[in-house]
Amino acid sequence: MTINIDDIATRVIRARETRTPVDVLIGSGEEGDTRRDAFRVGEEVVRRQVANGDRIAGFKLGNIAKAMQDKFGVDEPDYGYLLASQFYPEGLKIPAGEFIAPFVELEPGFVLKKDLGGPTVTAADVIAATDFVVPAIEIIDSRITNWEIGILDTIADGGSVGGVIIAAQPRQLSELNLADTEGEIRYDGKVVASGNTSAVYGNPVSAIAWLCRRVAEFGVKLRAGDFILPGSCLAAEKLEPGTKVTGSFAGWGEINFEYGAAN
């Protein structure tokens, strides 16, 4: 392994705190570098932030839809922890200076009522473990200049998570058809991206089962009360300062926030 976990974690945290990206994090890696090594970087970042008073609030899966893989040139999913400090209130303004080069995604957010994990998790297990789902917008943001990322980079960077906004419109899974729900993102009322939850691994429920099986390799399980993002149903759209952002799911609800003007 050539990945220096402590050094790379320090660079990730510094980039987040200063909103200044780094030119190279891991890059293509060297022989022997693995996704497990990159994930340990992300875990070290989280460990330090929790030690400083933050809290693990859940987990995310990203780049599972082909539209997202095409957008950022990463041909497999990424994943990482969600921290309480990354959640923003819906309907309010988020300052433009909070991020480096943000994009927005739309996805259903799952809240678990019991632990979920292991190498044999199925969609049925996910259904049994889900308390409710809510509409969610994820702001993704890379700590690497111009989003020049490989899979090891984005895993080390926590799945390129920036922020999460959730709507207070919970539904039971039985009230929705997440295998076929249309969604869209609007900027100042104009549609800028659209998609369907079927793009999330056929059904976001199946995507979460995939996530559980993958991170089981790293000894990770999802916990009761965790908030889980399964991936976007549409291609991420670049976030523009001075914009009112609205995400909506047909027959379910919508969520919005205002992205502040640039200083």
Coordinates of C-alpha atoms in Angstrom, one line a residue:
M1 CA 0.0 0.0 0.0
T2 CA 1.4 3.4 -1.0
I3 CA -1.6 5.4 0.4
N4 CA -0.6 7.5 3.4
I5 CA -3.9 7.5 5.4
D6 CA -2.9 10.2 7.9
D7 CA -1.4 12.6 5.3
I8 CA -4.3 12.3 2.8
A9 CA -6.9 12.7 5.6
T10 CA -5.2 15.9 6.7
R11 CA -5.3 17.2 3.1
V12 CA -9.0 16.4 2.7
I13 CA -9.9 18.1 6.0
R14 CA -7.7 21.2 5.1
A15 CA -9.4 21.4 1.7
R16 CA -12.9 21.2 3.3
E17 CA -12.1 23.8 5.9
T18 CA -10.4 26.3 3.6
R19 CA -12.6 25.6 0.5
T20 CA -9.4 25.2 -1.4
P21 CA -9.1 22.1 -3.6
V22 CA -5.9 20.0 -4.0
D23 CA -4.5 19.1 -7.4
V24 CA -3.9 15.5 -6.5
L25 CA -5.3 13.3 -3.7
I26 CA -4.6 9.7 -4.7
G27 CA -4.9 9.9 -8.5
S28 CA -4.9 6.5 -10.3
G29 CA -3.1 5.0 -7.3
E30 CA -0.2 2.6 -7.5
E31 CA 0.1 -1.2 -7.6
G32 CA -1.3 -2.5 -4.4
D33 CA -3.6 0.5 -3.6
T34 CA -7.1 -0.7 -3.0
R35 CA -10.6 0.7 -2.3
R36 CA -10.2 -0.5 1.2
D37 CA -7.2 1.8 1.7
A38 CA -9.1 4.7 0.2
F39 CA -12.1 4.0 2.5
R40 CA -9.8 4.0 5.5
V41 CA -8.8 7.6 4.6
G42 CA -12.5 8.5 4.6
E43 CA -12.9 6.8 8.0
E44 CA -9.9 8.7 9.4
V45 CA -11.5 12.0 8.2
V46 CA -14.7 11.1 10.0
R47 CA -12.9 9.9 13.1
R48 CA -11.2 13.3 13.5
Q49 CA -14.3 15.3 12.9
V50 CA -16.3 13.2 15.4
A51 CA -13.5 13.7 17.9
N52 CA -14.0 17.5 17.3
G53 CA -17.7 17.3 18.2
D54 CA -19.4 16.1 15.0
R55 CA -21.6 13.0 14.8
I56 CA -22.1 10.2 12.2
A57 CA -25.7 10.7 10.9
G58 CA -25.8 8.1 8.1
F59 CA -24.2 6.9 4.9
K60 CA -24.3 7.7 1.2
L61 CA -24.0 5.8 -2.1
G62 CA -23.2 7.8 -5.2
N63 CA -22.4 7.4 -8.9
I64 CA -24.6 4.3 -9.1
A65 CA -26.7 5.7 -12.0
K66 CA -25.1 5.6 -15.4
A67 CA -26.0 9.3 -15.9
M68 CA -23.8 10.1 -12.9
Q69 CA -20.9 7.9 -14.0
D70 CA -21.0 9.5 -17.4
K71 CA -21.0 13.0 -15.8
F72 CA -17.9 12.5 -13.7
G73 CA -16.0 9.8 -15.6
V74 CA -16.1 7.3 -12.7
D75 CA -17.4 4.0 -13.8
E76 CA -18.4 2.5 -10.5
P77 CA -20.2 3.7 -7.4
D78 CA -18.6 5.6 -4.5
Y79 CA -19.7 5.7 -0.8
G80 CA -19.0 7.4 2.5
Y81 CA -20.3 8.5 5.8
L82 CA -22.7 11.4 6.4
L83 CA -22.0 13.7 9.3
A84 CA -24.6 15.8 11.2
S85 CA -22.7 19.0 10.2
Q86 CA -23.5 18.3 6.6
F87 CA -27.2 18.7 7.0
Y88 CA -28.8 22.0 6.1
P89 CA -32.4 23.2 6.8
E90 CA -34.8 23.1 3.9
G91 CA -36.3 26.4 2.6
L92 CA -33.5 28.6 3.9
K93 CA -30.4 30.2 2.3
I94 CA -27.1 28.4 2.1
P95 CA -24.1 30.7 1.6
A96 CA -22.2 30.2 -1.7
G97 CA -18.9 30.1 0.2
E98 CA -19.8 26.8 1.9
F99 CA -18.5 24.7 -1.0
I100 CA -15.8 24.6 -3.7
A101 CA -17.4 23.4 -6.9
P102 CA -20.9 22.1 -6.0
F103 CA -23.5 20.2 -7.9
V104 CA -27.0 19.1 -6.8
E105 CA -28.6 15.7 -7.0
L106 CA -32.1 14.5 -6.2
E107 CA -32.7 11.2 -4.4
P108 CA -35.0 9.5 -1.9
G109 CA -33.5 9.4 1.6
F110 CA -34.1 6.3 3.8
V111 CA -34.3 6.4 7.6
L112 CA -33.6 3.0 9.2
K113 CA -35.5 1.6 12.2
K114 CA -33.1 -1.2 12.8
D115 CA -29.5 -2.2 12.0
L116 CA -28.8 -3.4 8.5
G117 CA -25.6 -4.9 7.1
G118 CA -23.6 -7.9 6.1
P119 CA -22.5 -9.7 2.9
T120 CA -25.9 -11.3 2.2
V121 CA -28.3 -8.3 2.5
T122 CA -31.3 -8.4 0.1
A123 CA -33.9 -5.9 -1.0
A124 CA -36.3 -7.6 1.4
D125 CA -34.0 -6.9 4.3
V126 CA -33.8 -3.2 3.3
I127 CA -37.6 -3.0 3.2
A128 CA -37.9 -4.6 6.6
A129 CA -35.3 -2.2 8.1
T130 CA -36.7 1.0 6.6
D131 CA -38.7 3.3 8.9
F132 CA -39.7 5.9 6.3
V133 CA -38.3 7.7 3.2
V134 CA -38.2 11.5 2.5
P135 CA -37.3 13.6 -0.6
A136 CA -33.7 14.7 -0.4
I137 CA -31.2 16.9 -2.2
E138 CA -27.6 16.1 -2.0
I139 CA -25.0 18.7 -2.7
I140 CA -21.9 17.0 -4.0
D141 CA -18.6 18.8 -3.8
S142 CA -15.1 17.5 -4.6
R143 CA -11.9 18.6 -2.7
I144 CA -10.0 17.9 -5.9
T145 CA -9.4 20.6 -8.5
N146 CA -11.9 20.6 -11.4
W147 CA -13.4 17.3 -10.3
E148 CA -10.5 15.4 -11.8
I149 CA -11.3 12.3 -9.8
G150 CA -10.8 8.6 -9.9
I151 CA -12.7 6.0 -7.8
L152 CA -10.0 6.0 -5.1
D153 CA -10.1 9.8 -4.8
T154 CA -13.8 10.0 -4.3
I155 CA -14.0 7.2 -1.8
A156 CA -11.2 8.8 0.2
D157 CA -13.2 12.1 0.0
G158 CA -16.3 10.5 1.5
G159 CA -18.1 10.0 -1.7
S160 CA -17.6 13.7 -2.6
V161 CA -20.4 14.7 -0.2
G162 CA -20.9 18.4 0.5
G163 CA -24.3 18.8 2.1
V164 CA -27.8 17.3 2.5
I165 CA -31.2 19.0 2.6
I166 CA -34.2 16.8 3.4
A167 CA -38.0 17.5 3.1
A168 CA -40.3 17.0 6.1
Q169 CA -42.6 14.8 3.9
P170 CA -42.1 11.3 5.1
R171 CA -43.7 8.3 3.4
Q172 CA -43.8 4.6 4.0
L173 CA -42.3 2.5 1.2
S174 CA -45.7 1.0 0.6
E175 CA -47.0 4.4 -0.3
L176 CA -44.5 4.9 -3.1
N177 CA -43.3 3.1 -6.2
L178 CA -39.6 3.8 -6.1
A179 CA -39.1 1.6 -9.1
D180 CA -40.8 4.2 -11.2
T181 CA -41.0 7.7 -9.7
E182 CA -40.2 10.8 -11.8
G183 CA -38.1 13.5 -10.4
E184 CA -36.7 16.9 -11.4
I185 CA -34.5 19.8 -10.3
R186 CA -35.6 23.3 -11.1
Y187 CA -33.5 26.5 -10.9
D188 CA -35.7 29.6 -10.3
G189 CA -38.6 27.6 -11.6
K190 CA -36.9 26.3 -14.7
V191 CA -36.3 22.5 -15.1
V192 CA -32.6 21.9 -15.4
A193 CA -32.4 18.1 -14.8
S194 CA -34.9 15.3 -14.8
G195 CA -34.9 11.5 -14.2
N196 CA -36.5 8.5 -12.7
T197 CA -35.8 6.5 -9.5
S198 CA -35.5 3.4 -11.7
A199 CA -32.1 4.8 -12.7
V200 CA -30.9 4.1 -9.2
Y201 CA -29.9 0.4 -9.7
G202 CA -33.5 -0.4 -10.9
N203 CA -34.9 0.6 -7.5
P204 CA -33.2 2.6 -4.7
V205 CA -34.1 -0.3 -2.3
S206 CA -31.8 -2.6 -4.3
A207 CA -29.1 0.1 -4.4
I208 CA -29.0 0.1 -0.6
A209 CA -28.8 -3.7 -0.5
W210 CA -25.8 -3.4 -2.9
L211 CA -24.2 -0.7 -0.6
C212 CA -24.6 -3.0 2.5
R213 CA -22.9 -5.9 0.7
R214 CA -20.0 -3.7 -0.5
V215 CA -19.2 -2.0 2.8
A216 CA -19.5 -5.3 4.6
E217 CA -16.0 -5.9 3.1
F218 CA -14.8 -3.1 5.3
G219 CA -16.6 -4.3 8.4
V220 CA -19.2 -1.5 8.2
K221 CA -22.9 -1.9 9.0
L222 CA -25.7 0.7 8.8
R223 CA -27.4 1.5 12.1
A224 CA -30.9 2.1 13.4
G225 CA -31.6 5.8 13.0
D226 CA -29.1 6.3 10.1
F227 CA -30.1 8.4 7.2
I228 CA -29.1 6.7 3.9
L229 CA -28.8 8.2 0.5
P230 CA -29.0 5.6 -2.3
G231 CA -27.8 7.7 -5.2
S232 CA -29.3 10.3 -7.5
C233 CA -32.1 9.6 -10.0
L234 CA -30.7 12.2 -12.4
A235 CA -27.5 13.7 -13.6
A236 CA -26.1 16.2 -11.1
E237 CA -26.5 19.9 -12.1
K238 CA -23.9 22.5 -11.3
L239 CA -25.0 24.7 -8.5
E240 CA -25.2 28.4 -9.5
P241 CA -24.9 31.2 -6.9
G242 CA -28.0 33.4 -6.5
T243 CA -30.4 30.5 -7.4
K244 CA -33.5 29.1 -5.8
V245 CA -33.2 25.3 -6.1
T246 CA -36.2 23.1 -6.0
G247 CA -36.3 19.3 -6.2
S248 CA -39.5 17.4 -6.6
F249 CA -40.8 13.8 -7.0
A250 CA -44.0 13.3 -8.8
G251 CA -46.9 12.4 -6.5
W252 CA -44.8 12.8 -3.4
G253 CA -43.4 16.2 -2.7
E254 CA -40.7 18.8 -3.2
I255 CA -37.8 20.4 -1.4
N256 CA -36.1 23.7 -1.9
F257 CA -33.4 26.0 -0.7
E258 CA -31.8 29.2 -1.9
Y259 CA -28.1 29.2 -2.8
G260 CA -26.7 32.5 -1.9
A261 CA -25.1 35.0 -4.3
A262 CA -21.3 34.9 -4.7
N263 CA -19.4 37.4 -2.6

